[in-house]
């Protein structure tokens, strides 16, 4: 270690060049990091939700939507306003039928679907126009149109980091020994964070949750490393006037301690990477990489920085502001089992209560910690109109009769309000969009539609219809041949006169393909008014059928989470499987919640066991005593149970990832507090009895535990108070509360447990120097 430390200290210039190059590389790479805000993308690939969503992304465009409630209107005014909203450019459809689902007590609810994605210019402009239309009335709008979810979260986290940085500086000034430590720490932290963020693109993409919390958690988790090294250096500098030698000796002594601390943290994060739910792997890898970056930055960059001004660190020393807690240590030894008894009484309740927490598996089921306008609007709308639960049934395209039968049967299921599928959409009485027509049938169909008023009130005379058909009949074969060429249908190319095509396909072809329009010549000019009138509706219909898939949309009155909703999803799938065996898929918040819940039930148990096991094994070989390792793990595991017992007692409904992520972080990170205490306790036991050892260990570990604990606690609580994202907010509050509980237990329960199991620790220690063993035995 001394040779390695000496090489690092001597290579100051090379290290500065290395970090300068790495900083440039990482700064330029920040823009290459892709962030995914869709949590379902992290579900196992074999889940139905993941497969259905992947199929829909490949086959269908994503259309934005909005729920708009306008208050204080008569029904006539509401209908007129609905028409004005539907006429806005960029709006594909407006759901408003005047029934109880859309009008009640002077309040009108419009379900608006746009003809493009929520971040598209057309949808954003359309939403602005709609806001202007309803501005003179009390209104509530629930939509994500125009909302940059990732950008908003980044902005909120920037504020969190700024506030946390101020808190960290105050804490460091309180617990540091030299004023110069703080700027050195800041440079080291900033460099480690840059290295981690700039290499996240190595993983392809990361989640918004990981992108948001990684920096602040990395800082909070790894702050101990810089503090340990700085204090080691100052202690060594007081004994050794040769600054380079003091730097070498302190670094050599710090490497083992910091590496052991980092290893326990990484082991807890490693458990996250084994989760079925990919978010655990995502967050675990990024944070583990962050710990490695922090450790390397402390090992390499920090010695180089300290070597630049070795004398200034000494000159900038200030009186310690950390109080002498020896009286507290003596109180613990005199009342040696008080906190152990209290802990033993609380723990069974904590275990039971933590197991009763009701987690939310959809965003709407998760309690909001920071109120947002959209959530307020959604809750207001839901207080007047019962919210619908939407499911999508995906089946192979090409069999409209089978699709129509499935739609008919699904409508009979309990809890179903509406079922919409292309096979059930009528252009006119008895004429469906999926009906097939041949060139010989199309003119009479057009005549029937135009004559029956299906043209939507377009001014078209009988003479125009006759003229249209006479021109249309002359070009119809070329139209069908053109369609066959586009779709690669050999039969249609060879014999277009007997080639049958679904009406919907013909209409889409005419709407989207300029060559098809040219093939009709002047006839298209008469048809274009009709086609343009319904172009938005045809685009919306394109969301129900693609080249390969048909999508049937079901709305239900049942809640998203619950056995009845899951039974409905199963019932829909069973009916579809009768017509499409092995090919049907059902997706929606119901199936997503169920898949996430299934993943959680497995992952939560896995994380609890593996994080504790990994940390126990590392502690076992670090301290050489299974009893010492078990005591430390038991205390931190107890803090995790108590942490989530508070969640239950406060009747909170956190996001489901909270327990899995926080328990791993809490076990992997706050175990360091226990390590700091136990290391000093066992060191003092070589020279004194267990009571004095406990007093000395409490006194010497207090500053390190309080510093790290206060920073992690502050960071967690600040996140929960400043970030509107429900997933990130609940992770923040649980991390902060867990760190605080761990600090309290390490400074109260652990010292008394160490004294209680002192004899067992001595007897079960399987490697130690003979001289050390004799000293402990004699005391």
mmCIF file of C-alpha atoms in Angstrom, residues 353-546:
data_model
loop_
_atom_site.group_PDB
_atom_site.id
_atom_site.type_symbol
_atom_site.label_atom_id
_atom_site.label_comp_id
_atom_site.label_asym_id
_atom_site.label_seq_id
_atom_site.Cartn_x
_atom_site.Cartn_y
_atom_site.Cartn_z
ATOM 1 C CA UNK A 353 -46.012 -2.426 10.119
ATOM 2 C CA UNK A 354 -43.336 -2.253 7.415
ATOM 3 C CA UNK A 355 -44.914 -5.316 5.827
ATOM 4 C CA UNK A 356 -48.329 -3.646 5.698
ATOM 5 C CA UNK A 357 -47.345 -0.638 3.598
ATOM 6 C CA UNK A 358 -49.618 -0.276 0.573
ATOM 7 C CA UNK A 359 -47.482 0.602 -2.416
ATOM 8 C CA UNK A 360 -48.709 2.297 -5.562
ATOM 9 C CA UNK A 361 -47.972 0.598 -8.867
ATOM 10 C CA UNK A 362 -49.352 3.404 -11.030
ATOM 11 C CA UNK A 363 -48.594 7.103 -10.809
ATOM 12 C CA UNK A 364 -52.179 7.975 -9.856
ATOM 13 C CA UNK A 365 -52.085 5.502 -6.933
ATOM 14 C CA UNK A 366 -48.948 7.062 -5.417
ATOM 15 C CA UNK A 367 -49.353 9.830 -2.843
ATOM 16 C CA UNK A 368 -48.046 13.159 -4.087
ATOM 17 C CA UNK A 369 -45.489 14.851 -1.815
ATOM 18 C CA UNK A 370 -45.138 18.054 -3.861
ATOM 19 C CA UNK A 371 -48.418 19.230 -5.368
ATOM 20 C CA UNK A 372 -48.580 19.830 -9.124
ATOM 21 C CA UNK A 373 -51.218 21.673 -11.131
ATOM 22 C CA UNK A 374 -51.878 18.628 -13.298
ATOM 23 C CA UNK A 375 -52.430 16.342 -10.291
ATOM 24 C CA UNK A 376 -54.744 18.924 -8.678
ATOM 25 C CA UNK A 377 -56.726 19.195 -11.910
ATOM 26 C CA UNK A 378 -56.923 15.427 -12.270
ATOM 27 C CA UNK A 379 -58.172 15.008 -8.700
ATOM 28 C CA UNK A 380 -60.744 17.770 -9.209
ATOM 29 C CA UNK A 381 -62.008 16.128 -12.405
ATOM 30 C CA UNK A 382 -62.156 12.713 -10.740
ATOM 31 C CA UNK A 383 -64.189 14.172 -7.867
ATOM 32 C CA UNK A 384 -66.945 15.057 -10.362
ATOM 33 C CA UNK A 385 -66.626 12.392 -13.046
ATOM 34 C CA UNK A 386 -65.633 8.824 -12.310
ATOM 35 C CA UNK A 387 -62.264 8.143 -13.950
ATOM 36 C CA UNK A 388 -62.095 5.567 -16.715
ATOM 37 C CA UNK A 389 -59.580 2.743 -16.783
ATOM 38 C CA UNK A 390 -58.340 2.047 -20.309
ATOM 39 C CA UNK A 391 -57.157 -1.293 -21.673
ATOM 40 C CA UNK A 392 -55.859 -2.105 -25.138
ATOM 41 C CA UNK A 393 -56.377 -5.512 -26.726
ATOM 42 C CA UNK A 394 -53.852 -6.281 -29.472
ATOM 43 C CA UNK A 395 -54.724 -8.945 -32.078
ATOM 44 C CA UNK A 396 -53.423 -9.745 -35.575
ATOM 45 C CA UNK A 397 -55.002 -7.648 -38.342
ATOM 46 C CA UNK A 398 -56.819 -9.131 -41.295
ATOM 47 C CA UNK A 399 -59.862 -10.880 -39.813
ATOM 48 C CA UNK A 400 -62.540 -8.235 -39.169
ATOM 49 C CA UNK A 401 -65.250 -10.840 -38.559
ATOM 50 C CA UNK A 402 -63.293 -12.446 -35.713
ATOM 51 C CA UNK A 403 -62.453 -8.992 -34.371
ATOM 52 C CA UNK A 404 -66.121 -7.991 -34.443
ATOM 53 C CA UNK A 405 -67.106 -11.140 -32.533
ATOM 54 C CA UNK A 406 -64.508 -10.407 -29.855
ATOM 55 C CA UNK A 407 -65.777 -6.832 -29.541
ATOM 56 C CA UNK A 408 -69.356 -8.081 -29.112
ATOM 57 C CA UNK A 409 -68.355 -10.501 -26.345
ATOM 58 C CA UNK A 410 -66.097 -8.014 -24.536
ATOM 59 C CA UNK A 411 -68.993 -5.536 -24.333
ATOM 60 C CA UNK A 412 -70.862 -8.085 -22.195
ATOM 61 C CA UNK A 413 -68.168 -8.255 -19.470
ATOM 62 C CA UNK A 414 -68.888 -6.640 -16.089
ATOM 63 C CA UNK A 415 -67.257 -3.255 -15.652
ATOM 64 C CA UNK A 416 -66.902 -2.506 -19.372
ATOM 65 C CA UNK A 417 -68.218 0.910 -20.455
ATOM 66 C CA UNK A 418 -67.131 1.197 -24.078
ATOM 67 C CA UNK A 419 -65.328 -0.934 -26.661
ATOM 68 C CA UNK A 420 -63.849 0.663 -29.770
ATOM 69 C CA UNK A 421 -62.377 -1.325 -32.640
ATOM 70 C CA UNK A 422 -62.054 -0.598 -36.330
ATOM 71 C CA UNK A 423 -64.172 -3.632 -37.199
ATOM 72 C CA UNK A 424 -67.095 -2.021 -35.355
ATOM 73 C CA UNK A 425 -66.820 1.507 -36.820
ATOM 74 C CA UNK A 426 -69.572 2.375 -39.337
ATOM 75 C CA UNK A 427 -69.349 4.910 -42.150
ATOM 76 C CA UNK A 428 -73.100 4.676 -42.682
ATOM 77 C CA UNK A 429 -75.849 2.272 -41.722
ATOM 78 C CA UNK A 430 -74.628 -1.227 -42.515
ATOM 79 C CA UNK A 431 -71.296 -0.025 -43.977
ATOM 80 C CA UNK A 432 -68.230 -0.626 -41.833
ATOM 81 C CA UNK A 433 -64.716 0.670 -42.395
ATOM 82 C CA UNK A 434 -63.364 -2.875 -42.493
ATOM 83 C CA UNK A 435 -65.807 -4.091 -45.201
ATOM 84 C CA UNK A 436 -63.944 -5.094 -48.373
ATOM 85 C CA UNK A 437 -64.817 -3.618 -51.754
ATOM 86 C CA UNK A 438 -63.720 -4.433 -55.296
ATOM 87 C CA UNK A 439 -63.365 -1.948 -58.178
ATOM 88 C CA UNK A 440 -66.855 -2.855 -59.367
ATOM 89 C CA UNK A 441 -68.402 -2.196 -55.931
ATOM 90 C CA UNK A 442 -66.629 1.049 -55.055
ATOM 91 C CA UNK A 443 -68.608 3.470 -57.301
ATOM 92 C CA UNK A 444 -71.943 2.333 -55.902
ATOM 93 C CA UNK A 445 -70.522 2.577 -52.360
ATOM 94 C CA UNK A 446 -69.369 6.151 -52.969
ATOM 95 C CA UNK A 447 -72.729 7.049 -54.485
ATOM 96 C CA UNK A 448 -74.539 5.534 -51.508
ATOM 97 C CA UNK A 449 -72.381 7.385 -48.977
ATOM 98 C CA UNK A 450 -72.640 10.757 -50.690
ATOM 99 C CA UNK A 451 -76.361 10.452 -51.368
ATOM 100 C CA UNK A 452 -77.152 9.350 -47.794
ATOM 101 C CA UNK A 453 -75.482 12.393 -46.279
ATOM 102 C CA UNK A 454 -72.452 10.519 -45.043
ATOM 103 C CA UNK A 455 -70.446 13.294 -46.612
ATOM 104 C CA UNK A 456 -71.027 15.209 -43.412
ATOM 105 C CA UNK A 457 -73.099 17.997 -44.911
ATOM 106 C CA UNK A 458 -70.786 18.728 -47.838
ATOM 107 C CA UNK A 459 -72.696 20.593 -50.617
ATOM 108 C CA UNK A 460 -72.739 18.032 -53.437
ATOM 109 C CA UNK A 461 -75.471 17.775 -56.062
ATOM 110 C CA UNK A 462 -76.832 14.786 -57.947
ATOM 111 C CA UNK A 463 -75.185 16.040 -61.129
ATOM 112 C CA UNK A 464 -71.832 16.202 -59.354
ATOM 113 C CA UNK A 465 -72.296 12.653 -58.059
ATOM 114 C CA UNK A 466 -73.023 11.434 -61.607
ATOM 115 C CA UNK A 467 -70.007 13.302 -62.961
ATOM 116 C CA UNK A 468 -67.839 11.991 -60.155
ATOM 117 C CA UNK A 469 -68.819 8.368 -60.747
ATOM 118 C CA UNK A 470 -68.371 8.605 -64.520
ATOM 119 C CA UNK A 471 -64.810 9.833 -63.987
ATOM 120 C CA UNK A 472 -64.192 7.539 -61.089
ATOM 121 C CA UNK A 473 -65.178 4.392 -63.023
ATOM 122 C CA UNK A 474 -62.631 5.222 -65.695
ATOM 123 C CA UNK A 475 -59.760 5.414 -63.182
ATOM 124 C CA UNK A 476 -60.775 2.838 -60.616
ATOM 125 C CA UNK A 477 -58.712 -0.072 -61.911
ATOM 126 C CA UNK A 478 -55.549 2.036 -61.956
ATOM 127 C CA UNK A 479 -56.284 3.089 -58.351
ATOM 128 C CA UNK A 480 -56.554 -0.521 -57.199
ATOM 129 C CA UNK A 481 -53.500 -1.546 -59.240
ATOM 130 C CA UNK A 482 -51.539 1.300 -57.641
ATOM 131 C CA UNK A 483 -52.612 0.102 -54.186
ATOM 132 C CA UNK A 484 -51.550 -3.458 -55.041
ATOM 133 C CA UNK A 485 -48.138 -2.217 -56.190
ATOM 134 C CA UNK A 486 -47.651 -0.263 -52.963
ATOM 135 C CA UNK A 487 -48.573 -3.239 -50.802
ATOM 136 C CA UNK A 488 -46.795 -5.826 -52.966
ATOM 137 C CA UNK A 489 -49.954 -7.822 -53.698
ATOM 138 C CA UNK A 490 -49.264 -9.820 -56.887
ATOM 139 C CA UNK A 491 -52.908 -10.877 -57.317
ATOM 140 C CA UNK A 492 -54.052 -7.260 -57.285
ATOM 141 C CA UNK A 493 -51.381 -6.209 -59.773
ATOM 142 C CA UNK A 494 -52.307 -9.002 -62.209
ATOM 143 C CA UNK A 495 -56.105 -8.726 -61.895
ATOM 144 C CA UNK A 496 -57.156 -5.418 -60.244
ATOM 145 C CA UNK A 497 -60.782 -5.798 -61.386
ATOM 146 C CA UNK A 498 -61.309 -8.670 -58.945
ATOM 147 C CA UNK A 499 -59.061 -7.326 -56.178
ATOM 148 C CA UNK A 500 -60.932 -6.667 -52.900
ATOM 149 C CA UNK A 501 -59.588 -4.110 -50.419
ATOM 150 C CA UNK A 502 -61.042 -2.952 -47.044
ATOM 151 C CA UNK A 503 -62.726 0.451 -47.306
ATOM 152 C CA UNK A 504 -60.467 1.847 -44.588
ATOM 153 C CA UNK A 505 -57.344 0.899 -46.547
ATOM 154 C CA UNK A 506 -58.660 2.593 -49.694
ATOM 155 C CA UNK A 507 -59.520 5.780 -47.805
ATOM 156 C CA UNK A 508 -56.125 5.862 -46.070
ATOM 157 C CA UNK A 509 -54.407 5.240 -49.399
ATOM 158 C CA UNK A 510 -56.269 8.107 -51.030
ATOM 159 C CA UNK A 511 -55.558 10.422 -48.095
ATOM 160 C CA UNK A 512 -51.830 9.716 -47.758
ATOM 161 C CA UNK A 513 -50.561 8.816 -51.233
ATOM 162 C CA UNK A 514 -50.151 11.580 -53.874
ATOM 163 C CA UNK A 515 -49.791 8.985 -56.651
ATOM 164 C CA UNK A 516 -53.198 7.550 -55.740
ATOM 165 C CA UNK A 517 -54.686 11.020 -55.863
ATOM 166 C CA UNK A 518 -53.150 11.656 -59.294
ATOM 167 C CA UNK A 519 -54.484 8.343 -60.591
ATOM 168 C CA UNK A 520 -58.046 9.623 -60.056
ATOM 169 C CA UNK A 521 -57.458 12.820 -61.978
ATOM 170 C CA UNK A 522 -60.333 15.327 -61.713
ATOM 171 C CA UNK A 523 -62.417 12.850 -59.743
ATOM 172 C CA UNK A 524 -60.158 13.373 -56.756
ATOM 173 C CA UNK A 525 -61.031 17.052 -56.723
ATOM 174 C CA UNK A 526 -64.661 16.191 -55.973
ATOM 175 C CA UNK A 527 -63.699 13.544 -53.412
ATOM 176 C CA UNK A 528 -61.056 15.615 -51.657
ATOM 177 C CA UNK A 529 -63.552 17.686 -49.707
ATOM 178 C CA UNK A 530 -65.041 14.522 -48.244
ATOM 179 C CA UNK A 531 -61.637 12.997 -47.501
ATOM 180 C CA UNK A 532 -60.241 16.188 -45.962
ATOM 181 C CA UNK A 533 -63.317 16.531 -43.748
ATOM 182 C CA UNK A 534 -62.560 13.141 -42.251
ATOM 183 C CA UNK A 535 -58.757 13.103 -42.435
ATOM 184 C CA UNK A 536 -58.438 13.588 -38.668
ATOM 185 C CA UNK A 537 -60.905 10.777 -38.023
ATOM 186 C CA UNK A 538 -59.015 8.524 -40.431
ATOM 187 C CA UNK A 539 -55.775 9.341 -38.598
ATOM 188 C CA UNK A 540 -57.473 8.436 -35.344
ATOM 189 C CA UNK A 541 -58.730 5.218 -36.933
ATOM 190 C CA UNK A 542 -55.123 4.458 -37.844
ATOM 191 C CA UNK A 543 -54.586 4.033 -34.118
ATOM 192 C CA UNK A 544 -56.929 1.071 -34.233
ATOM 193 C CA UNK A 545 -55.308 -0.797 -37.092
ATOM 194 C CA UNK A 546 -51.843 -0.971 -38.582
#
